Amino acid sequence: MPRRLPPLNALRSFEAAARYESFTRAAEELHVTQSAVSQQVKALEAHLGVKLFNRERQRLKITPAGRDYLVEIREALDHVGAATERLIQRQSAGVLTVSTSQDFAAKWLVHRLARFAAAHPGIDLRVSATMHNVDFAREDVDVAVRHGDGNWPGLDATRLCAEQIFAVCSPKLLAGRDRLRRPADVLKWPLLRLEDQSKAWERWFALAGVAAPERLPGPVLNRASMLIDAAIDGQGVALARTTLAAWDLISGRIVRPFDLSWRPAGTYWIMSPTATAKVEKVSRFRDWLLGEAADDVRGLKNLAR
């Protein structure tokens, strides 16, 4: 059965007026006009079909029914106030739970955790790497970082950075007899790829002006982080996106052998419920993520020079 609840503003007006036995003082507390409080109380009496106050010679006297109702309503409002305060305190407390994809956690976030801890020692960061989309209403998660187009109704979404897709390999593949000199040379090596990345390699070969082989040589993996780690190990050439490859490119573990790239349809977004997007710990983490991403952009530009 649905609850029979009177309007909350009417209850607040009644509780304050009953406490002071004055519409004027209740209005001062609630920062509204005396007339507004009077109208709210009248509306509540009409809703309940019960007289809550007697107006006697410009004095306000609460009725016995009103006094009984006040006891219950005050207790209920105290519960609501306490619950709200607990929620606000939890949102502002030190624990910050972040949900990310496994690839983003492994190739972007995990290397930087010490920097976040040093910059924000008062925030106790908890990272959960999962593939499913977060249900903020049901899960104890403050922020999520997910890949997509940014269209998440009801959520505050901020793009982490612009991205490109390009070939990467170990620096070892730029030396030796089979070193990569021109785009066609990638066929001397295994082409590391994701399960759904055959089309991406076809696009890369088209950009390079090289005929794509009918059958791509090399292993198929199901995690982008595994793909990049295999490239770091010198096992072949991989296609990677900017965000996941940035740390290893800047540190020199992998290189871009050719200046061929394109912009993908989606990128990484920082998401949180709109209602908590401005909570201090959430905004601090979002600002830190954006700052790290901006540092990556500068680092990659320096490499290009």
Short mmCIF file of C-alpha atoms in Angstrom, two decimals:
data_model
loop_
_atom_site.label_atom_id
_atom_site.label_comp_id
_atom_site.label_asym_id
_atom_site.label_seq_id
_atom_site.Cartn_x
_atom_site.Cartn_y
_atom_site.Cartn_z
CA MET A 1 0.00 0.00 0.00
CA PRO A 2 1.35 3.46 -0.84
CA ARG A 3 2.03 5.73 2.13
CA ARG A 4 -0.49 8.53 2.85
CA LEU A 5 1.96 11.36 3.35
CA PRO A 6 1.03 15.03 3.62
CA PRO A 7 3.34 17.58 1.94
CA LEU A 8 6.68 17.88 3.74
CA ASN A 9 6.66 21.69 3.69
CA ALA A 10 3.28 21.67 5.43
CA LEU A 11 4.62 19.37 8.13
CA ARG A 12 7.66 21.61 8.68
CA SER A 13 5.42 24.66 8.96
CA PHE A 14 3.10 22.89 11.40
CA GLU A 15 5.97 21.63 13.58
CA ALA A 16 7.62 25.05 13.81
CA ALA A 17 4.30 26.85 14.44
CA ALA A 18 3.32 24.32 17.11
CA ARG A 19 6.69 24.65 18.83
CA TYR A 20 6.42 28.42 19.05
CA GLU A 21 2.61 28.64 19.00
CA SER A 22 3.25 31.47 16.58
CA PHE A 23 3.09 31.69 12.81
CA THR A 24 5.36 34.75 12.89
CA ARG A 25 8.23 33.05 14.76
CA ALA A 26 7.84 29.90 12.66
CA ALA A 27 8.14 32.05 9.53
CA GLU A 28 11.34 33.62 10.85
CA GLU A 29 12.88 30.19 11.46
CA LEU A 30 11.86 28.85 8.05
CA HIS A 31 12.81 32.05 6.20
CA VAL A 32 9.37 32.45 4.64
CA THR A 33 6.49 34.85 5.20
CA GLN A 34 3.97 34.56 8.04
CA SER A 35 1.27 34.21 5.42
CA ALA A 36 3.08 31.28 3.82
CA VAL A 37 3.23 29.39 7.12
CA SER A 38 -0.45 30.10 7.77
CA GLN A 39 -1.39 28.81 4.31
CA GLN A 40 0.69 25.67 4.73
CA VAL A 41 -0.96 24.90 8.07
CA LYS A 42 -4.44 25.50 6.63
CA ALA A 43 -3.59 23.16 3.74
CA LEU A 44 -2.43 20.50 6.20
CA GLU A 45 -5.64 20.83 8.25
CA ALA A 46 -7.67 20.47 5.06
CA HIS A 47 -5.61 17.44 4.02
CA LEU A 48 -6.09 15.77 7.40
CA GLY A 49 -9.64 16.95 8.04
CA VAL A 50 -8.56 17.88 11.57
CA LYS A 51 -8.20 21.26 13.25
CA LEU A 52 -4.66 21.63 14.57
CA PHE A 53 -4.80 25.18 15.96
CA ASN A 54 -7.35 27.51 17.45
CA ARG A 55 -6.94 31.19 16.55
CA GLU A 56 -7.98 33.06 19.71
CA ARG A 57 -7.68 36.87 19.94
CA GLN A 58 -4.62 36.95 17.71
CA ARG A 59 -3.09 34.12 19.71
CA LEU A 60 -2.35 30.68 18.34
CA LYS A 61 -3.36 27.75 20.55
CA ILE A 62 -2.59 24.20 19.54
CA THR A 63 -5.53 21.79 19.85
CA PRO A 64 -5.30 18.46 21.73
CA ALA A 65 -5.32 16.66 18.38
CA GLY A 66 -2.57 18.97 17.15
CA ARG A 67 -0.49 18.31 20.28
CA ASP A 68 -0.75 14.53 19.81
CA TYR A 69 0.15 14.88 16.14
CA LEU A 70 3.10 17.12 17.01
CA VAL A 71 4.70 14.39 19.17
CA GLU A 72 4.64 11.92 16.26
CA ILE A 73 5.64 14.43 13.59
CA ARG A 74 8.55 15.83 15.60
CA GLU A 75 9.93 12.33 16.11
CA ALA A 76 9.53 11.55 12.41
CA LEU A 77 11.24 14.79 11.34
CA ASP A 78 14.06 14.09 13.81
CA HIS A 79 14.54 10.69 12.14
CA VAL A 80 14.57 12.28 8.69
CA GLY A 81 17.06 14.92 9.83
CA ALA A 82 19.35 12.34 11.45
CA ALA A 83 19.23 10.09 8.38
CA THR A 84 20.05 13.05 6.13
CA GLU A 85 22.95 14.08 8.34
CA ARG A 86 24.35 10.54 8.32
CA LEU A 87 24.11 10.43 4.53
CA ILE A 88 25.89 13.78 4.16
CA GLN A 89 28.59 12.70 6.60
CA ARG A 90 29.10 9.44 4.70
CA GLN A 91 29.37 11.33 1.41
CA SER A 92 31.89 13.71 2.93
CA ALA A 93 33.84 11.09 4.87
CA GLY A 94 37.31 9.91 3.93
CA VAL A 95 36.39 6.69 2.12
CA LEU A 96 36.04 7.10 -1.66
CA THR A 97 34.98 4.03 -3.63
CA VAL A 98 35.85 4.08 -7.32
CA SER A 99 34.69 1.60 -9.95
CA THR A 100 36.70 1.23 -13.15
CA SER A 101 37.14 -1.29 -15.92
CA GLN A 102 39.91 -3.83 -15.43
CA ASP A 103 41.95 -2.37 -18.31
CA PHE A 104 41.75 1.20 -17.02
CA ALA A 105 42.70 0.09 -13.51
CA ALA A 106 45.68 -1.96 -14.74
CA LYS A 107 47.14 0.38 -17.36
CA TRP A 108 46.19 3.86 -16.13
CA LEU A 109 45.11 4.09 -12.50
CA VAL A 110 47.22 1.64 -10.55
CA HIS A 111 50.57 3.28 -11.42
CA ARG A 112 49.36 6.62 -10.06
CA LEU A 113 47.82 5.62 -6.73
CA ALA A 114 50.83 6.74 -4.72
CA ARG A 115 50.58 10.19 -6.28
CA PHE A 116 46.93 10.46 -5.32
CA ALA A 117 47.66 9.33 -1.76
CA ALA A 118 50.42 11.92 -1.44
CA ALA A 119 48.19 14.70 -2.77
CA HIS A 120 45.11 13.68 -0.75
CA PRO A 121 46.18 11.87 2.43
CA GLY A 122 42.75 12.35 4.01
CA ILE A 123 40.93 10.30 1.36
CA ASP A 124 40.86 6.54 1.79
CA LEU A 125 40.64 5.33 -1.82
CA ARG A 126 38.99 1.99 -2.61
CA VAL A 127 39.25 0.75 -6.22
CA SER A 128 36.95 -1.92 -7.64
CA ALA A 129 37.82 -3.18 -11.14
CA THR A 130 34.71 -4.68 -12.75
CA MET A 131 33.16 -4.90 -16.20
CA HIS A 132 29.52 -4.26 -15.32
CA ASN A 133 27.96 -0.81 -15.42
CA VAL A 134 27.59 0.62 -11.93
CA ASP A 135 24.16 1.05 -10.38
CA PHE A 136 24.86 3.99 -8.10
CA ALA A 137 21.48 3.61 -6.38
CA ARG A 138 22.24 0.05 -5.27
CA GLU A 139 26.03 -0.08 -4.99
CA ASP A 140 28.29 1.70 -2.52
CA VAL A 141 30.26 3.48 -5.27
CA ASP A 142 31.07 7.18 -5.39
CA VAL A 143 32.73 7.52 -8.80
CA ALA A 144 33.01 5.34 -11.90
CA VAL A 145 35.34 5.60 -14.88
CA ARG A 146 33.87 3.97 -17.96
CA HIS A 147 34.42 3.92 -21.70
CA GLY A 148 31.61 5.15 -23.95
CA ASP A 149 30.04 8.14 -25.65
CA GLY A 150 29.24 10.12 -22.50
CA ASN A 151 25.50 9.65 -22.79
CA TRP A 152 24.49 8.48 -19.32
CA PRO A 153 21.15 10.09 -18.36
CA GLY A 154 20.89 11.14 -14.74
CA LEU A 155 24.66 11.06 -14.18
CA ASP A 156 27.26 13.79 -14.14
CA ALA A 157 29.78 12.75 -16.84
CA THR A 158 33.11 14.47 -17.58
CA ARG A 159 35.34 13.37 -20.43
CA LEU A 160 38.78 12.32 -19.21
CA CYS A 161 40.63 13.16 -22.44
CA ALA A 162 40.55 12.94 -26.23
CA GLU A 163 41.92 9.70 -27.65
CA GLN A 164 43.55 8.21 -30.71
CA ILE A 165 44.20 4.63 -31.80
CA PHE A 166 47.68 3.77 -33.13
CA ALA A 167 50.23 0.97 -33.39
CA VAL A 168 52.65 0.36 -30.51
CA CYS A 169 55.56 -2.01 -29.97
CA SER A 170 58.61 -2.58 -27.84
CA PRO A 171 61.67 -0.41 -28.65
CA LYS A 172 63.39 -3.73 -29.35
CA LEU A 173 61.41 -4.01 -32.59
CA LEU A 174 63.12 -0.90 -33.95
CA ALA A 175 66.51 -2.63 -33.98
CA GLY A 176 67.90 -5.75 -35.62
CA ARG A 177 67.42 -7.41 -38.97
CA ASP A 178 63.61 -7.43 -38.83
CA ARG A 179 63.30 -3.93 -37.41
CA LEU A 180 60.29 -1.81 -38.31
CA ARG A 181 61.30 0.72 -40.96
CA ARG A 182 58.06 1.18 -42.88
CA PRO A 183 54.42 0.19 -42.18
CA ALA A 184 54.56 -2.99 -44.27
CA ASP A 185 57.26 -4.31 -41.90
CA VAL A 186 54.65 -4.98 -39.20
CA LEU A 187 53.85 -8.17 -41.15
CA LYS A 188 57.25 -9.51 -40.08
CA TRP A 189 55.88 -9.67 -36.54
CA PRO A 190 52.80 -11.08 -34.82
CA LEU A 191 49.89 -8.65 -34.84
CA LEU A 192 48.58 -8.65 -31.29
CA ARG A 193 44.88 -7.94 -31.24
CA LEU A 194 41.65 -8.07 -29.28
CA GLU A 195 38.85 -10.45 -30.17
CA ASP A 196 36.99 -7.74 -32.10
CA GLN A 197 39.99 -5.85 -33.51
CA SER A 198 40.35 -7.32 -37.01
CA LYS A 199 38.46 -4.36 -38.50
CA ALA A 200 40.76 -1.96 -36.64
CA TRP A 201 43.83 -3.53 -38.21
CA GLU A 202 42.18 -3.34 -41.63
CA ARG A 203 41.68 0.39 -41.04
CA TRP A 204 45.32 0.79 -39.97
CA PHE A 205 46.58 -0.97 -43.10
CA ALA A 206 44.31 1.25 -45.23
CA LEU A 207 45.78 4.39 -43.58
CA ALA A 208 49.27 3.01 -44.20
CA GLY A 209 48.52 2.23 -47.85
CA VAL A 210 49.45 -1.41 -47.32
CA ALA A 211 47.40 -4.38 -48.48
CA ALA A 212 45.99 -6.14 -45.43
CA PRO A 213 46.65 -9.90 -45.30
CA GLU A 214 43.68 -12.21 -45.52
CA ARG A 215 44.66 -13.78 -42.22
CA LEU A 216 46.22 -11.68 -39.49
CA PRO A 217 49.20 -13.38 -37.85
CA GLY A 218 49.48 -13.42 -34.07
CA PRO A 219 47.49 -14.22 -30.93
CA VAL A 220 44.02 -12.94 -30.05
CA LEU A 221 43.59 -11.69 -26.46
CA ASN A 222 40.52 -10.52 -24.57
CA ARG A 223 41.98 -7.67 -22.50
CA ALA A 224 43.55 -4.48 -23.81
CA SER A 225 45.93 -4.46 -20.82
CA MET A 226 47.21 -7.91 -21.80
CA LEU A 227 47.70 -6.66 -25.35
CA ILE A 228 49.89 -3.76 -24.25
CA ASP A 229 51.88 -5.94 -21.84
CA ALA A 230 52.57 -8.41 -24.66
CA ALA A 231 53.79 -5.51 -26.83
CA ILE A 232 56.04 -4.30 -23.99
CA ASP A 233 57.51 -7.80 -23.86
CA GLY A 234 58.43 -7.60 -27.56
CA GLN A 235 55.95 -10.26 -28.66
CA GLY A 236 54.60 -8.24 -31.59
CA VAL A 237 52.80 -5.06 -32.65
CA ALA A 238 49.52 -3.99 -31.06
CA LEU A 239 46.90 -1.33 -31.63
CA ALA A 240 46.31 0.74 -28.51
CA ARG A 241 44.30 3.77 -27.43
CA THR A 242 45.91 6.87 -25.96
CA THR A 243 44.65 6.51 -22.39
CA LEU A 244 45.77 2.92 -21.88
CA ALA A 245 49.11 3.34 -23.64
CA ALA A 246 50.15 6.75 -22.26
CA TRP A 247 51.97 5.57 -19.12
CA ASP A 248 54.07 3.02 -21.00
CA LEU A 249 54.77 5.40 -23.92
CA ILE A 250 55.98 8.20 -21.64
CA SER A 251 58.13 5.78 -19.63
CA GLY A 252 59.66 4.33 -22.83
CA ARG A 253 58.42 0.77 -22.39
CA ILE A 254 56.63 0.98 -25.74
CA VAL A 255 56.93 3.29 -28.74
CA ARG A 256 54.83 4.38 -31.70
CA PRO A 257 56.76 3.10 -34.71
CA PHE A 258 54.64 5.05 -37.24
CA ASP A 259 52.67 8.29 -37.17
CA LEU A 260 49.35 6.72 -38.20
CA SER A 261 46.24 7.13 -36.04
CA TRP A 262 42.53 7.88 -35.93
CA ARG A 263 40.03 9.06 -33.35
CA PRO A 264 37.74 6.38 -31.93
CA ALA A 265 34.02 6.95 -31.39
CA GLY A 266 34.21 6.59 -27.60
CA THR A 267 36.58 7.54 -24.82
CA TYR A 268 36.82 7.37 -21.02
CA TRP A 269 34.40 9.34 -18.85
CA ILE A 270 34.34 10.16 -15.13
CA MET A 271 30.82 9.56 -13.80
CA SER A 272 28.98 10.14 -10.55
CA PRO A 273 25.38 10.77 -9.52
CA THR A 274 24.42 14.38 -10.25
CA ALA A 275 23.35 14.84 -6.62
CA THR A 276 26.85 14.01 -5.30
CA ALA A 277 29.00 15.36 -8.14
CA LYS A 278 30.02 18.41 -6.07
CA VAL A 279 30.78 16.52 -2.86
CA GLU A 280 34.32 17.50 -1.94
CA LYS A 281 35.95 14.06 -2.09
CA VAL A 282 34.27 13.34 -5.45
CA SER A 283 35.27 16.66 -7.00
CA ARG A 284 38.83 16.29 -5.69
CA PHE A 285 39.19 12.86 -7.26
CA ARG A 286 37.68 14.07 -10.54
CA ASP A 287 40.05 17.07 -10.61
CA TRP A 288 43.00 14.79 -9.88
CA LEU A 289 42.05 12.43 -12.73
CA LEU A 290 41.77 15.36 -15.14
CA GLY A 291 45.12 16.73 -13.96
CA GLU A 292 46.82 13.37 -14.54
CA ALA A 293 45.27 13.10 -17.99
CA ALA A 294 46.49 16.62 -18.83
CA ASP A 295 50.00 15.61 -17.71
CA ASP A 296 49.81 12.64 -20.09
CA VAL A 297 48.88 14.94 -22.97
CA ARG A 298 51.91 17.13 -22.25
CA GLY A 299 54.18 14.10 -21.91
CA LEU A 300 53.01 12.64 -25.20
CA LYS A 301 53.50 15.99 -26.97
CA ASN A 302 57.07 16.09 -25.69
CA LEU A 303 57.65 12.59 -27.07
CA ALA A 304 56.30 13.66 -30.46
CA ARG A 305 58.82 16.50 -30.58
#
